[in-house]
Each structure stands twice: as structure tokens, then as C-alpha cells.
């Protein structure tokens, strides 16, 4: 468990999904319990409550359902975050509710996930919620999807039934353009193939769920410090650091740096960059981080995921919301955006609506120009609608008051992701993903998202 | 099986970068942030991260302490020295003041943690703070595991766990209406062990009571409580001297010490990695009040 973590353990972000009663909380509880991430007092509490409720065994789902209403109703209402570790990796797990009403929370969990763990009840097979969650995974381009085909104990560990369900899942995944989809037969209740491989599935020779999570190819995970390094530089300016008389020491009185987190690519001293939307070119002359024991404060390069300060050769007037990008591969500032949105608000989206669009560190005013349809999750085809309702996935065209440096979400997760926000109430209305302007009408080339509207 | 990837950007680097990103985003977008600083390890790490986020500039916001009046003297001393060293403005809201003038009534059990909510909310309102940074971690407690990194509070300071804003990618929505504010938790994704490993790596100074020392204690409710002005043993409780340290530093009256030989930070890392009890389960009496004690207090505006 945690004591074995090595200094160079990498961080992997997971999200769970599945329908109500598929056993998500039990699976998460099992993952935590069998990987010895549950401490004695937590387990005591769960055993006590299980006993009070007259259960014969310990209900591991109680480990994760933390709110009053959740315990009362026995369902998961909101995303809960859990932490566990092996020697090689530390995991942040977003445990997302399965109820239709809370699909927006699945979008929340999946937006930061390297891996989506989707639960399917082997007896029920692919449900509408399964399709919905696979659609969310495809839409958000979660790099890896692992489907745990659960409750194998209730079908006598039947290989035939598992194969049937697994084939269905692969088929739906293919229709939706889900990449990197793996299925595993499990029983969360008893722990078969969750952490340890099960002797009750001799016909299955693949890894357990945890073994898979520990060894998933790093290339499949464009997470901090891995795949995003090779892409062209994107650095949203968060904050301008000009301390003047307030500097921590006199040598920094003249300091002028631009603070931000490298969204993708690698910044190197000497690189030519372009500042957008103004389009002015300059060079990186310094990369700084605050001093720390045993670390250089002045760097020659910094990679995706790192929060740093960049210094530039020319004294250009740069403010928060501008983008510093590789000069030879910069995005085009746009004032119109064609995007898929996952509608997250109780009030419907309507044409003509004024909203705020937040992309990278930039927030601009926007108007919903067109609503080109809604995805029917049963048929996976677009259908014309007047407005989008809560949990709908649809395609919109937005007109912007000032330019943003939006790129296709297909080629750049940070470059294509945005929020729609209600200016008065402050509500987060939608998760948005920019469509590729070079291939109009196409979101996922091989999928039913290919809308011929 | 293949070997796992070797990366120079390890999980502590990722957590540090994320926290710095959160500090910069919310400080840039809000008018009047404040950082809650008690001198405890999480808030000390928060200040350290804030200093890094705005380096080589100063930390661009004040700090606030809701002082229950039951604090360990070495922690208050540490708090004042830290504020002095970093040149920060310190806002103190004192529970004792509220008790003295009758706005709050002392509880029968003597615990003052639940009494912090009113002074906290008053402090936020009086100073018109609109972003309140706190060192809460999701691994601490079940209700905290549900909380967003940027969490909206209404004008009464209330948290509505069933109606939280979705939080997507690393795009934080800190918008709020007049009178409302957001609580911001940059350490959301850190565990107790991460905090200690980071303290070790960054060589961050902490109040001495985090390390093993001899102290007069007595046993109550399965915890070792220190003998002090506000925590006196009852007749049947026997005072003994033990080598102890603290995992959290809250009120003397309800924060228990653990027996320990860990006299320095590397010992503590080893101890925390091997422990079989959660931080709060081991040492916080106030979380034992009911199964949903933290959730209920958070709904009222507590951290």
C-alpha cells in the first residue's frame, strides 16, 4: 500500500461510471479494500453500520457513500474523490454517480480522467446508461476505457454470457469511436479479478483491474509529463508577475514574468513563440520556478503539466487570457465556434441565448447562434430539436464577442475544451468541445457522431 | 507485465503544479481572496504553495485565523512568526470575544470547533472576502471527499452538497453573486502522506508539536489529551507523561495526541505511511459527534 510508493510514482486519474445498482460503489470499495487502502477506523465504521442495518456481510459501498441522503437512499449522488496507491502509481479516483439525473457528474469526473472504469451488470448487458457513458467517454476523448463486466458470481462465472456482453460492448464502443476499450470479467462483491486474479474465471487470461490500471501504456495517457510533451507549445497566461517594490528580494524589482501552466508541449529557452490573439512574435529568454531545496530555480526547459513563469525577449504588453504558443504551429484566433456541448443545467439551452465562454485562461461573451441537433443515445443518431435539456449532448454554433484560440478537441484536449457559464447566476451551463474546423460536420470520423446536417 | 513508466514529473510535482494553478486562477479572477491560516500543517503547506505561485512577488492576499482561544501556545507563536516573516496581513476572529459578549454560548462538552462558524462567516462578510482558501483535503473525511475544488457558498455561508457546480478539466468557475463567496481547496487531491512527503521535500518548518516530545496527557474517549488551561483531567482520569506527537493541531480540548517516536520529518513520513488509523479518526473528537458531523457543520458554513 501507500508505504511502498516510490519517489517516482506517477499519478493516474480514474473516473467510474455505470448504471444504478451496477455495483460501482462496491467495486470502488473492493478496490480500496483489497489494495489495503482502507484504514482500520474506516473499516470499523463500515462494519458497525452494516451490522446495524442487519446485513450479514460488510457492505463495502458504505466506504464511499458519504452524504446523509446517500446513506439514506443507498445511492451515490455526487462525485466522491478517493485516493489509493501501489508501488508504481498513485491514483485519484472520481467515483461518479450512475443515476440519469446526475449524468453531469459523470462528465465532471471524465473530463480529467486518464481512464474511465465503466461498470456493466453481466445479467443486464448494455443499457441506455452504458451507451450514454460510452458516448461521454468518446466525446471527452478519455484516453482509455475499461469496462468491468460485474456480478459474474450471479451467472455462475459463465464464459458464454461474459463473451456475449463483451462483444456487445465492443460493438457499441466501435460505433461511438471509443478508443482503447478493454473488458474484464469481475465480481466486485467477492473481489474476483479486481485486485487479484480469480480462480473462478479460468477461461480469462487477462489482467485484474488493478494490474491493468498499473500497467496501462503511458502513451495512452496524455497526462502530466507524458504524451502531451511532444505537441506544439500552448501556455495560457494566468497572471502577470511584476513585483516591483514588493519583490521577495531586490534583485527581482525589475522582474516581468508570465505565470501559467504548460497545457501541452515543451517550453525551451530560445524558442520562438507567438502571443495570441495579438499575433506578436518573440522568444522565450527565461523559464523560472520558485526556489526549492535541490532544484534549479532557472530552467532551460519545462514540460506539459508544469506551472512556471516565462520571461520573453521583447517588452510586449501581455495580460491574463492571452496565449503563448509555438510560433511555427500556433492556433488561429476565432470568433465563431462549432462545438459539441454536454448541457449541464436545469434550464434549457435556447438559440439566441447570451452566455460566457471560458477557454484556457480567457473568458469572452458569446451568443448561441445555432443548435444543430441533439444526439439520440438509443440510435446514436442526431435529431433536430428546439432546445437542449439537462444531460443532452448536442451540437451548437457560437458567435464570440472577441477571439479565442480554440482548437479541435480531437487534436488537443486543453485547446478544445471550454465551459459555458451563465453571466448572471454564475452557473456552469455546459462542457464544450470544439469541432475540427478543417473537417466540418465530423466529430469522430468512424463514429455515429458523423452528423450529416 | 511491462515496467511502469519512469517519469521525472512524479505525483508530488503534479499535485504541486495543480495547486499553484488553482491559486493563480482564482486569485486572478476574484477581487478579495483570503487564506485561512491556523499554523497547522495543511495551512502551512498552503502558504508555501501560495508563495511559490506568485514568486518572486509577494503573496497577494491576507490570511485569516479563527482563533478558538483553545489553541496550543506554540502554534499561535508559530503563526505569528510566519506571518511576520512573509510580511502578511493577519486578520484574527476570536471565538472568545463572541463568548464574552454573549453572541456565542460555550457548549457543555467544552468543544469550540463548532463555534468557529459564526466568527468565520462574520470575518468573511466584514472584509468582503470573496474567495476563501482552505487547506481541506478530500481524503480527510467522507463529506470532504464530495466537495469541489472551487465550492460555492451562499450568503449564509451554506454548502449545498446536492447542488454543486460541475467542475470540468482544469477550468474553474469562481463566479458568484454579491454576498456569495467561494471556498477554494488547492490541496483537494492531496493525502496526509502527500502533505508530509512534500514538507520533507521542501524542508518546510512546522510547529514543534508535530514531532514526538514528552507531554503530560490523560486518556479520554480513546485519545491522549494534553493537560492545559482548557483541558483538565476529570477526577477519575489519570495524568501521565508520554512521548507523543500531533497529527492535526486543532483545539487542545478535543485534539488528541498519538504515541510516537517520530522526532523528525522523515520519521513522520514513515509513521504516516504505516498507520492504520485515519488522521481524523485518531485525533478529532468533534468528528465523532455523529456519522455526518462534518457534513452538517459544512452545510452551516464551517470548513
XYZ file of C-alpha atoms in Angstrom:
756
model
C 0.000 0.000 0.000
C 0.979 3.595 0.485
C 4.224 2.875 2.329
C 5.634 1.267 -0.805
C 5.193 4.332 -3.020
C 8.427 5.069 -4.752
C 9.709 8.562 -5.263
C 8.837 8.435 -8.936
C 5.349 7.027 -8.666
C 3.204 8.572 -11.389
C -0.259 9.951 -10.931
C -3.169 8.354 -12.777
C -6.651 9.848 -12.744
C -9.626 7.496 -12.920
C -13.345 8.045 -13.171
C -16.031 5.444 -12.620
C -19.359 5.211 -14.427
C -22.247 2.823 -14.670
C -25.967 2.482 -14.096
C -27.649 2.486 -10.733
C -27.182 -0.838 -8.930
C -24.380 -1.999 -11.179
C -22.226 -2.138 -8.077
C -19.955 0.819 -8.636
C -19.582 1.749 -5.001
C -18.964 -1.900 -4.163
C -16.263 -2.111 -6.829
C -14.579 1.026 -5.566
C -14.845 -0.226 -2.003
C -13.316 -3.525 -3.107
C -10.504 -1.782 -4.972
C -9.688 0.261 -1.883
C -10.107 -2.668 0.494
C -8.098 -5.248 -1.454
C -5.330 -2.770 -2.229
C -5.161 -2.176 1.550
C -6.027 1.493 1.261
C -8.709 1.349 3.944
C -7.646 2.226 7.423
C -8.870 0.364 10.467
C -11.190 3.040 11.801
C -12.915 3.466 8.434
C -13.435 -0.269 8.203
C -14.708 -0.406 11.785
C -17.281 2.251 10.969
C -18.461 0.391 7.877
C -18.698 -2.906 9.741
C -20.660 -1.262 12.528
C -23.178 0.338 10.149
C -23.502 -2.878 8.153
C -24.354 -4.719 11.350
C -26.835 -2.032 12.448
C -28.635 -2.486 9.165
C -28.874 -6.215 9.677
C -26.571 -7.132 6.799
C -24.771 -10.439 7.043
C -21.544 -9.221 5.444
C -19.718 -5.902 5.308
C -21.204 -3.529 2.737
C -18.118 -2.016 1.112
C -20.313 0.502 -0.718
C -20.649 2.311 2.610
C -16.993 3.286 2.340
C -17.781 5.697 -0.445
C -21.307 6.932 0.111
C -20.600 9.830 2.404
C -23.603 12.130 2.395
C -26.643 11.723 4.598
C -29.004 11.444 1.652
C -26.765 8.889 0.012
C -26.767 6.650 3.020
C -30.487 7.087 3.482
C -31.292 6.229 -0.112
C -28.414 3.827 -0.722
C -27.393 5.634 -3.895
C -24.468 7.820 -4.869
C -25.496 11.426 -5.511
C -22.323 13.280 -6.202
C -18.782 12.647 -7.323
C -16.578 11.494 -4.474
C -12.823 11.512 -4.810
C -10.765 8.638 -3.442
C -7.041 8.068 -3.213
C -5.068 4.873 -3.306
C -1.633 3.778 -4.317
C 0.550 0.939 -5.417
C 4.348 0.974 -5.525
C 4.272 2.251 -9.103
C 1.359 4.603 -9.243
C -0.841 6.824 -7.162
C -4.473 7.032 -8.153
C -7.067 9.767 -7.902
C -10.426 8.144 -8.400
C -13.532 10.179 -9.166
C -16.399 7.941 -8.096
C -19.299 9.179 -10.215
C -22.999 8.523 -9.725
C -24.845 6.398 -12.235
C -28.328 7.836 -11.943
C -29.507 9.581 -15.114
C -30.274 12.711 -13.142
C -26.608 13.015 -12.257
C -25.006 12.319 -15.617
C -23.459 15.759 -15.441
C -21.326 14.452 -12.615
C -20.034 11.702 -14.884
C -18.985 14.407 -17.319
C -17.255 16.152 -14.425
C -15.331 13.037 -13.456
C -14.499 12.036 -17.029
C -13.136 15.445 -18.036
C -9.946 14.935 -16.049
C -9.730 11.164 -16.326
C -6.938 9.220 -17.961
C -9.024 6.083 -17.603
C -12.786 5.604 -17.364
C -13.841 2.478 -15.461
C -17.347 1.616 -16.618
C -19.473 -0.930 -14.759
C -21.891 -3.199 -16.560
C -24.123 -5.792 -14.882
C -23.463 -9.041 -16.762
C -27.129 -10.033 -16.429
C -28.434 -6.835 -17.955
C -25.739 -6.191 -20.555
C -25.574 -2.882 -22.427
C -28.185 -0.394 -21.181
C -29.040 3.126 -22.290
C -26.858 4.421 -19.460
C -23.976 2.284 -20.722
C -24.338 3.874 -24.149
C -24.619 7.298 -22.571
C -21.460 6.805 -20.558
C -19.569 5.392 -23.541
C -20.775 8.389 -25.541
C -19.448 10.695 -22.828
C -16.122 8.839 -22.880
C -15.943 9.189 -26.668
C -16.978 12.812 -26.598
C -14.496 13.743 -23.888
C -11.881 11.560 -25.530
C -10.963 9.757 -22.353
C -7.770 8.006 -23.444
C -8.659 4.592 -22.058
C -11.942 2.888 -21.185
C -12.031 -0.251 -19.035
C -15.398 -1.979 -18.810
C -15.751 -4.120 -15.710
C -18.421 -6.701 -16.520
C -19.694 -7.176 -12.989
C -21.737 -9.700 -10.987
C -20.162 -12.720 -12.687
C -20.985 -14.612 -9.478
C -24.690 -14.303 -10.335
C -24.268 -16.115 -13.674
C -22.019 -18.884 -12.315
C -18.992 -17.277 -13.928
C -20.361 -18.163 -17.350
C -17.830 -17.515 -20.076
C -20.548 -17.569 -22.737
C -22.545 -14.825 -21.052
C -19.422 -12.723 -20.484
C -18.317 -13.138 -24.122
C -21.756 -12.103 -25.318
C -21.814 -8.931 -23.203
C -18.191 -8.104 -24.018
C -18.925 -8.394 -27.744
C -21.923 -6.042 -27.401
C -19.802 -3.518 -25.553
C -17.064 -3.639 -28.161
C -19.680 -3.119 -30.863
C -21.185 -0.036 -29.172
C -17.703 1.273 -28.456
C -16.827 0.935 -32.102
C -19.995 2.728 -33.223
C -19.104 5.587 -30.906
C -15.443 5.741 -31.792
C -14.214 4.871 -28.306
C -10.519 4.148 -28.479
C -8.649 1.740 -26.235
C -11.604 -0.222 -24.865
C -10.868 -3.224 -22.635
C -13.318 -5.539 -20.866
C -12.674 -7.524 -17.670
C -14.954 -10.116 -16.010
C -15.322 -9.266 -12.311
C -17.324 -9.856 -9.189
C -16.961 -6.721 -7.112
C -18.831 -8.322 -4.235
C -16.303 -11.133 -3.838
C -13.303 -9.391 -5.358
C -12.790 -11.623 -8.393
C -10.329 -10.015 -10.845
C -10.498 -6.665 -9.036
C -7.093 -6.636 -7.359
C -6.244 -10.323 -7.512
C -6.927 -12.642 -10.418
C -9.757 -15.052 -9.826
C -9.548 -18.831 -9.928
C -13.233 -18.851 -10.784
C -12.614 -17.449 -14.285
C -10.048 -19.948 -15.615
C -11.176 -19.048 -19.148
C -9.958 -15.483 -18.696
C -6.219 -14.983 -19.027
C -6.094 -11.170 -18.908
C -5.023 -8.925 -16.048
C -7.068 -7.995 -12.997
C -8.490 -4.475 -12.962
C -5.729 -3.108 -10.749
C -2.999 -4.873 -12.731
C -4.362 -3.210 -15.839
C -4.524 0.221 -14.194
C -0.923 -0.060 -13.046
C 0.395 -1.074 -16.452
C -1.700 0.918 -18.919
C 0.662 2.165 -21.577
C 1.842 5.686 -20.794
C 1.379 6.691 -24.446
C -2.311 6.155 -23.982
C -2.327 8.657 -21.168
C -1.673 12.211 -22.265
C -1.275 13.199 -18.667
C 1.229 15.317 -16.828
C 4.714 14.705 -18.065
C 3.940 12.128 -20.718
C 2.299 12.242 -24.159
C 1.488 15.945 -24.153
C 5.178 16.928 -24.273
C 5.612 16.365 -27.997
C 2.699 18.542 -29.097
C 3.232 22.226 -30.025
C 3.544 24.582 -27.047
C 0.361 26.024 -25.521
C 0.657 28.275 -22.474
C -2.301 30.330 -21.287
C -1.186 33.408 -19.358
C -2.789 33.233 -15.916
C -1.117 36.041 -14.113
C 1.448 38.730 -14.878
C 4.221 38.838 -12.295
C 5.683 42.335 -11.972
C 6.523 42.584 -8.278
C 8.451 45.902 -8.410
C 8.958 47.123 -4.815
C 7.038 44.145 -3.447
C 9.581 41.629 -4.754
C 10.834 38.960 -2.371
C 14.349 40.314 -2.868
C 15.813 43.443 -4.517
C 17.183 41.503 -7.496
C 13.604 40.955 -8.698
C 12.405 44.566 -8.646
C 12.603 44.702 -12.433
C 11.184 41.200 -12.883
C 8.485 40.675 -15.503
C 7.254 37.123 -15.971
C 4.120 35.446 -17.210
C 2.725 32.795 -14.919
C 0.878 29.766 -16.242
C 0.715 26.018 -16.557
C 2.034 24.445 -19.734
C -1.098 22.903 -21.240
C 0.808 20.968 -23.854
C 4.221 20.825 -25.460
C 7.601 21.814 -24.087
C 8.873 25.349 -23.492
C 12.598 25.882 -24.113
C 14.732 28.949 -23.629
C 15.451 30.333 -27.081
C 12.207 29.055 -28.634
C 10.345 31.426 -30.894
C 6.774 31.951 -29.750
C 3.730 33.927 -30.805
C 1.461 35.786 -28.388
C -2.209 35.464 -29.310
C -4.584 36.957 -30.220
C -2.288 39.939 -30.971
C -0.004 37.768 -33.103
C 3.228 39.359 -31.958
C 6.333 37.186 -32.145
C 9.108 36.981 -29.598
C 11.411 34.468 -27.920
C 11.489 32.758 -24.547
C 14.513 34.086 -22.646
C 13.832 32.584 -19.240
C 11.835 29.854 -17.502
C 11.603 30.257 -13.745
C 10.104 28.426 -10.828
C 10.245 29.429 -7.168
C 13.399 28.192 -5.437
C 13.180 24.798 -3.733
C 15.773 22.620 -1.991
C 17.850 20.699 -4.511
C 16.129 22.230 -7.528
C 17.210 24.831 -10.041
C 15.095 27.969 -9.991
C 16.148 28.902 -13.500
C 15.350 26.268 -16.084
C 16.234 25.685 -19.710
C 13.030 23.798 -20.433
C 9.697 22.914 -18.900
C 7.137 20.378 -19.960
C 3.390 19.841 -20.169
C 1.788 19.935 -16.753
C 4.349 22.200 -15.111
C 3.380 25.541 -13.574
C 6.164 28.011 -14.416
C 6.944 31.663 -15.181
C 8.053 32.536 -18.707
C 10.169 35.592 -19.495
C 10.111 36.921 -23.052
C 12.685 38.822 -25.138
C 10.508 41.806 -26.002
C 8.528 44.030 -23.688
C 5.138 43.236 -25.143
C 2.028 44.239 -23.245
C 0.577 40.861 -22.304
C -2.351 40.287 -19.962
C -4.200 37.345 -18.475
C -6.152 35.457 -21.090
C -3.565 35.622 -23.826
C -1.911 32.523 -25.177
C 1.799 31.948 -25.724
C 2.151 29.314 -28.462
C 4.833 27.705 -30.613
C 5.475 30.229 -33.429
C 5.510 27.602 -36.158
C 2.390 25.751 -35.038
C 0.023 28.272 -33.498
C -3.772 28.117 -33.410
C -5.872 30.607 -35.307
C -7.870 33.029 -33.130
C -11.548 32.534 -33.947
C -14.739 34.461 -33.246
C -17.031 31.613 -34.162
C -17.002 28.162 -32.636
C -18.624 24.955 -33.812
C -18.755 22.573 -30.887
C -20.333 19.614 -29.152
C -21.779 20.520 -25.781
C -22.899 18.439 -22.867
C -25.704 20.507 -21.333
C -25.413 20.516 -17.550
C -28.033 22.995 -16.406
C -31.663 22.596 -15.368
C -32.748 25.461 -17.614
C -32.669 24.538 -21.313
C -30.297 25.921 -23.915
C -32.049 28.072 -26.487
C -30.936 29.822 -29.641
C -30.080 33.474 -29.101
C -29.018 32.906 -25.504
C -26.166 35.058 -24.203
C -23.523 33.185 -22.237
C -19.906 33.445 -21.183
C -17.392 31.131 -22.779
C -14.343 30.195 -20.727
C -11.467 28.710 -22.687
C -7.997 28.270 -21.170
C -7.466 31.439 -19.089
C -9.756 33.542 -21.259
C -13.426 34.363 -20.769
C -15.443 36.045 -23.536
C -19.086 36.795 -24.220
C -20.891 34.520 -26.604
C -24.274 34.070 -28.239
C -25.773 30.716 -29.187
C -26.256 31.129 -32.915
C -27.468 27.713 -33.916
C -28.456 24.448 -32.418
C -27.782 21.774 -34.963
C -29.301 18.862 -33.178
C -29.214 16.526 -30.252
C -27.674 13.081 -30.036
C -30.257 10.313 -29.618
C -28.469 7.886 -27.351
C -30.587 4.918 -28.340
C -29.957 5.171 -32.041
C -26.732 7.173 -31.758
C -28.003 9.491 -34.471
C -28.600 13.221 -34.427
C -32.134 14.508 -34.233
C -33.377 18.049 -34.701
C -34.561 19.765 -31.510
C -35.684 23.240 -30.415
C -33.532 23.287 -27.299
C -31.144 21.166 -25.254
C -32.279 19.831 -21.900
C -30.267 18.742 -18.876
C -27.880 15.883 -19.784
C -28.424 16.302 -23.534
C -25.450 16.177 -25.831
C -25.825 18.441 -28.824
C -24.058 20.443 -31.426
C -24.033 24.241 -31.359
C -22.565 27.183 -33.184
C -21.412 30.079 -31.031
C -20.638 33.655 -32.029
C -17.998 35.307 -29.844
C -17.561 38.957 -28.863
C -13.779 38.646 -29.003
C -11.463 35.970 -30.297
C -10.373 32.812 -28.501
C -7.563 30.496 -29.539
C -9.792 27.443 -29.769
C -8.550 24.311 -31.476
C -10.083 20.976 -32.295
C -10.667 18.946 -29.151
C -9.744 15.922 -31.242
C -6.154 17.022 -31.544
C -5.805 18.994 -28.321
C -7.794 18.378 -25.141
C -6.735 21.658 -23.488
C -7.032 23.551 -26.773
C -10.560 22.371 -27.459
C -12.176 22.335 -24.015
C -14.385 25.168 -22.792
C -17.146 25.976 -20.342
C -20.322 27.887 -20.919
C -21.248 29.964 -17.888
C -24.360 31.953 -17.037
C -23.267 35.560 -16.574
C -25.947 36.484 -14.007
C -26.258 33.379 -11.868
C -22.723 32.143 -12.380
C -23.933 28.609 -13.114
C -21.803 26.286 -15.199
C -24.117 25.562 -18.113
C -22.172 23.274 -20.404
C -18.988 21.408 -21.081
C -17.920 22.244 -24.610
C -15.612 20.524 -27.068
C -14.591 22.322 -30.238
C -15.122 20.509 -33.527
C -12.348 20.349 -36.051
C -12.855 23.297 -38.414
C -10.871 21.506 -41.125
C -13.431 18.690 -41.323
C -16.831 20.326 -40.969
C -19.639 18.083 -39.864
C -17.345 15.485 -38.392
C -16.610 14.918 -34.751
C -15.361 11.368 -34.755
C -14.647 10.099 -38.245
C -15.511 6.462 -37.533
C -18.492 7.122 -35.371
C -22.137 7.917 -35.391
C -21.151 11.415 -34.330
C -20.578 11.957 -38.013
C -23.503 14.280 -38.469
C -24.620 14.975 -41.965
C -26.652 18.015 -41.049
C 3.842 -7.276 -17.391
C 5.719 -4.218 -18.563
C 7.550 -1.949 -16.199
C 5.613 1.153 -15.234
C 6.750 4.405 -16.788
C 9.632 6.285 -15.212
C 8.919 9.984 -15.147
C 10.775 12.914 -13.700
C 7.406 14.580 -13.161
C 6.207 12.493 -10.248
C 2.932 12.630 -8.365
C 4.136 15.297 -5.903
C 5.199 17.504 -8.808
C 1.779 17.030 -10.376
C -0.026 17.909 -7.137
C 2.174 20.965 -6.569
C 1.615 22.219 -10.100
C -2.137 21.722 -9.806
C -2.280 23.644 -6.512
C -0.239 26.520 -7.938
C -2.534 26.609 -10.966
C -5.583 26.832 -8.693
C -4.053 29.657 -6.626
C -3.210 31.647 -9.745
C -6.599 31.114 -11.414
C -8.769 32.102 -8.505
C -6.545 34.938 -7.332
C -6.580 36.392 -10.849
C -10.347 36.162 -11.184
C -11.553 37.277 -7.779
C -11.366 40.614 -6.051
C -10.632 39.866 -2.413
C -9.151 36.458 -1.627
C -8.019 35.411 1.833
C -6.203 32.333 3.079
C -7.288 30.610 6.267
C -4.167 30.121 8.336
C -4.110 28.331 11.667
C -0.460 27.334 11.876
C -1.438 23.718 11.221
C 0.482 21.652 8.683
C -2.043 21.923 5.859
C -2.297 25.682 6.094
C 1.500 25.972 6.342
C 1.779 23.971 3.104
C -0.897 26.223 1.589
C 1.135 29.338 2.395
C 4.242 27.707 0.967
C 2.387 26.949 -2.287
C 0.909 30.451 -2.426
C 4.396 31.925 -2.035
C 5.581 29.730 -4.917
C 2.607 30.622 -7.119
C 3.342 34.358 -7.001
C 7.139 34.273 -6.651
C 9.129 36.498 -6.976
C 6.215 38.714 -5.994
C 4.647 38.691 -2.543
C 1.590 36.619 -1.607
C -1.142 38.960 -2.884
C -3.728 38.368 -0.150
C -4.058 38.446 3.639
C -4.508 35.489 5.951
C -7.266 34.940 8.493
C -7.292 32.858 11.647
C -10.436 31.938 13.526
C -8.964 31.626 16.989
C -10.982 29.400 19.300
C -8.965 30.526 22.295
C -8.101 26.889 22.929
C -5.041 26.755 20.734
C -1.671 25.365 21.657
C 0.604 28.301 22.546
C 3.424 27.007 20.330
C 1.054 27.058 17.357
C -0.005 30.677 17.923
C 3.654 31.613 18.309
C 4.470 29.822 15.061
C 1.530 31.539 13.319
C 2.759 34.992 14.320
C 6.368 34.326 13.339
C 5.306 33.006 9.922
C 3.082 36.000 9.202
C 5.914 38.313 10.241
C 8.481 36.504 8.059
C 6.306 36.703 4.957
C 5.105 40.235 5.624
C 1.439 39.246 5.561
C -1.614 40.954 6.968
C -3.267 38.740 9.596
C -6.989 39.014 10.360
C -7.946 37.303 13.615
C -11.513 36.466 14.573
C -11.753 35.346 18.154
C -14.340 32.884 19.442
C -13.568 34.112 22.972
C -14.775 37.627 22.022
C -18.069 36.143 20.884
C -18.474 34.170 24.094
C -17.539 37.181 26.211
C -20.208 39.404 24.696
C -22.851 36.697 24.546
C -23.117 36.153 20.807
C -21.996 32.573 21.358
C -22.518 30.233 24.289
C -19.957 27.764 25.471
C -21.005 24.164 24.816
C -21.406 21.763 27.704
C -18.704 19.497 26.289
C -16.311 22.449 26.047
C -15.597 21.861 22.366
C -15.232 25.097 20.492
C -14.765 23.819 16.946
C -18.475 24.092 16.052
C -18.442 27.635 17.446
C -15.998 28.775 14.771
C -18.630 29.050 12.068
C -20.141 32.366 13.146
C -16.858 34.273 13.579
C -15.633 32.786 10.293
C -18.685 33.971 8.358
C -18.562 37.375 10.059
C -14.875 37.697 9.160
C -15.659 36.922 5.541
C -18.572 39.397 5.444
C -16.810 42.248 7.286
C -13.811 42.101 4.980
C -15.926 41.343 1.916
C -13.690 38.365 1.128
C -14.951 36.610 -1.990
C -12.537 33.688 -2.195
C -11.549 31.835 0.952
C -8.609 29.465 0.551
C -8.663 26.490 2.866
C -6.360 23.521 3.326
C -9.177 20.943 3.322
C -8.313 17.629 1.709
C -10.739 15.141 0.262
C -9.052 12.218 1.998
C -9.852 13.668 5.415
C -13.487 12.866 5.683
C -16.422 11.461 3.709
C -18.216 14.784 3.256
C -14.992 16.487 2.181
C -14.494 13.778 -0.447
C -17.581 15.197 -2.157
C -16.508 18.797 -2.285
C -15.443 20.655 -5.402
C -12.071 22.410 -5.574
C -13.906 25.692 -6.091
C -17.024 25.424 -3.951
C -19.817 27.971 -3.905
C -21.278 29.241 -0.620
C -24.464 31.247 -0.427
C -24.835 34.462 1.528
C -25.336 32.432 4.697
C -22.119 30.567 4.023
C -24.032 27.360 3.353
C -22.764 24.490 1.247
C -25.371 22.561 -0.730
C -23.833 19.180 -1.492
C -26.734 18.168 -3.738
C -26.467 21.192 -5.940
C -22.794 21.649 -6.711
C -21.499 23.045 -9.946
C -19.901 20.549 -12.271
C -16.131 21.050 -12.288
C -14.573 20.282 -15.629
C -10.996 19.857 -16.828
C -8.902 22.469 -15.036
C -11.338 25.246 -15.916
C -12.622 26.599 -12.621
C -15.794 28.642 -12.366
C -15.495 31.035 -9.436
C -18.357 33.334 -10.430
C -20.783 34.216 -7.701
C -23.432 36.786 -6.918
C -22.978 39.637 -4.457
C -22.927 38.306 -0.907
C -21.927 34.816 -2.001
C -18.368 33.612 -1.910
C -16.321 30.622 -2.977
C -14.208 28.347 -0.858
C -11.143 27.158 -2.700
C -9.259 23.986 -1.791
C -5.949 23.697 -3.648
C -4.960 20.628 -1.585
C -8.139 18.734 -2.512
C -6.253 15.922 -4.194
C -3.517 15.561 -1.577
C -3.441 12.849 1.069
C -1.939 13.177 4.534
C 1.095 11.254 3.287
C 1.486 13.564 0.278
C 1.482 16.561 2.622
C 4.212 15.018 4.777
C 6.325 13.976 1.806
C 6.041 17.494 0.462
C 7.005 19.005 3.837
C 10.045 16.723 3.795
C 10.987 17.556 0.197
C 10.550 21.304 0.560
C 12.033 21.403 4.074
C 9.053 23.324 5.427
C 9.139 24.324 9.088
C 6.223 23.290 11.308
C 5.207 23.883 14.930
C 7.195 21.572 17.194
C 4.197 19.618 18.432
C 4.016 17.720 15.135
C 7.144 15.874 16.260
C 7.485 13.468 19.159
C 8.052 15.112 22.519
C 7.249 14.411 26.155
C 3.954 15.817 27.349
C 1.577 15.409 30.264
C -1.517 13.684 28.949
C -4.602 11.856 30.105
C -6.819 9.350 28.331
C -10.354 10.304 27.271
C -12.588 8.716 24.619
C -9.672 6.601 23.434
C -7.436 9.622 22.819
C -4.500 11.192 24.632
C -5.413 14.759 25.556
C -2.792 17.245 26.705
C -3.095 18.838 30.119
C -3.586 22.555 29.684
C -5.634 25.508 30.845
C -8.667 24.388 28.812
C -8.242 20.653 29.019
C -8.147 19.468 32.585
C -8.457 15.827 33.562
C -11.580 14.806 35.425
C -11.265 13.176 38.798
C -11.049 9.633 37.501
C -8.626 10.492 34.697
C -5.004 9.889 35.473
C -2.251 12.193 34.195
C 0.879 10.546 32.853
C 3.904 11.704 30.868
C 4.183 10.188 27.427
C 6.187 10.626 24.262
C 3.585 11.878 21.804
C 3.075 13.938 18.695
C 0.079 15.523 16.970
C -1.284 14.616 13.557
C -3.603 17.605 13.483
C -3.495 20.733 15.576
C -6.931 21.958 16.443
C -8.296 22.757 19.850
C -6.385 21.440 22.830
C -9.680 20.345 24.274
C -10.627 17.927 21.512
C -7.464 17.164 19.549
C -5.731 14.031 20.651
C -2.043 13.214 20.536
C -0.711 9.895 19.282
C 2.080 7.930 20.876
C 5.108 8.278 18.653
C 8.881 8.055 18.387
C 8.930 10.201 15.244
C 11.173 13.092 16.170
C 11.824 14.446 12.698
C 10.063 14.741 9.366
C 11.496 11.584 7.804
C 10.351 9.567 10.846
C 6.899 11.065 10.491
C 6.710 10.110 6.814
C 7.498 6.509 7.738
C 4.969 6.582 10.558
C 2.163 8.089 8.470
C 2.817 5.613 5.660
C 2.400 2.709 8.063
C -0.507 3.952 10.169
C -3.746 2.008 10.342
C -5.880 4.924 11.548
C -7.082 7.971 9.637
C -5.940 11.377 10.760
C -9.348 12.477 11.984
C -10.423 9.112 13.318
C -7.341 9.032 15.504
C -7.368 12.513 16.874
C -10.541 14.517 16.412
C -13.325 14.183 18.922
C -15.568 16.643 17.128
C -15.943 14.386 14.106
C -17.339 11.642 16.303
C -20.391 13.623 17.312
C -22.457 11.910 14.628
C -21.915 9.953 11.467
C -22.489 13.097 9.412
C -20.917 15.599 11.817
C -18.649 17.177 9.250
C -21.327 17.310 6.571
C -23.739 19.016 8.941
C -21.194 21.604 10.026
C -20.118 22.252 6.441
C -23.706 22.870 5.394
C -23.821 25.600 8.025
C -20.701 27.260 6.692
C -17.895 25.566 8.560
C -14.883 24.484 6.563
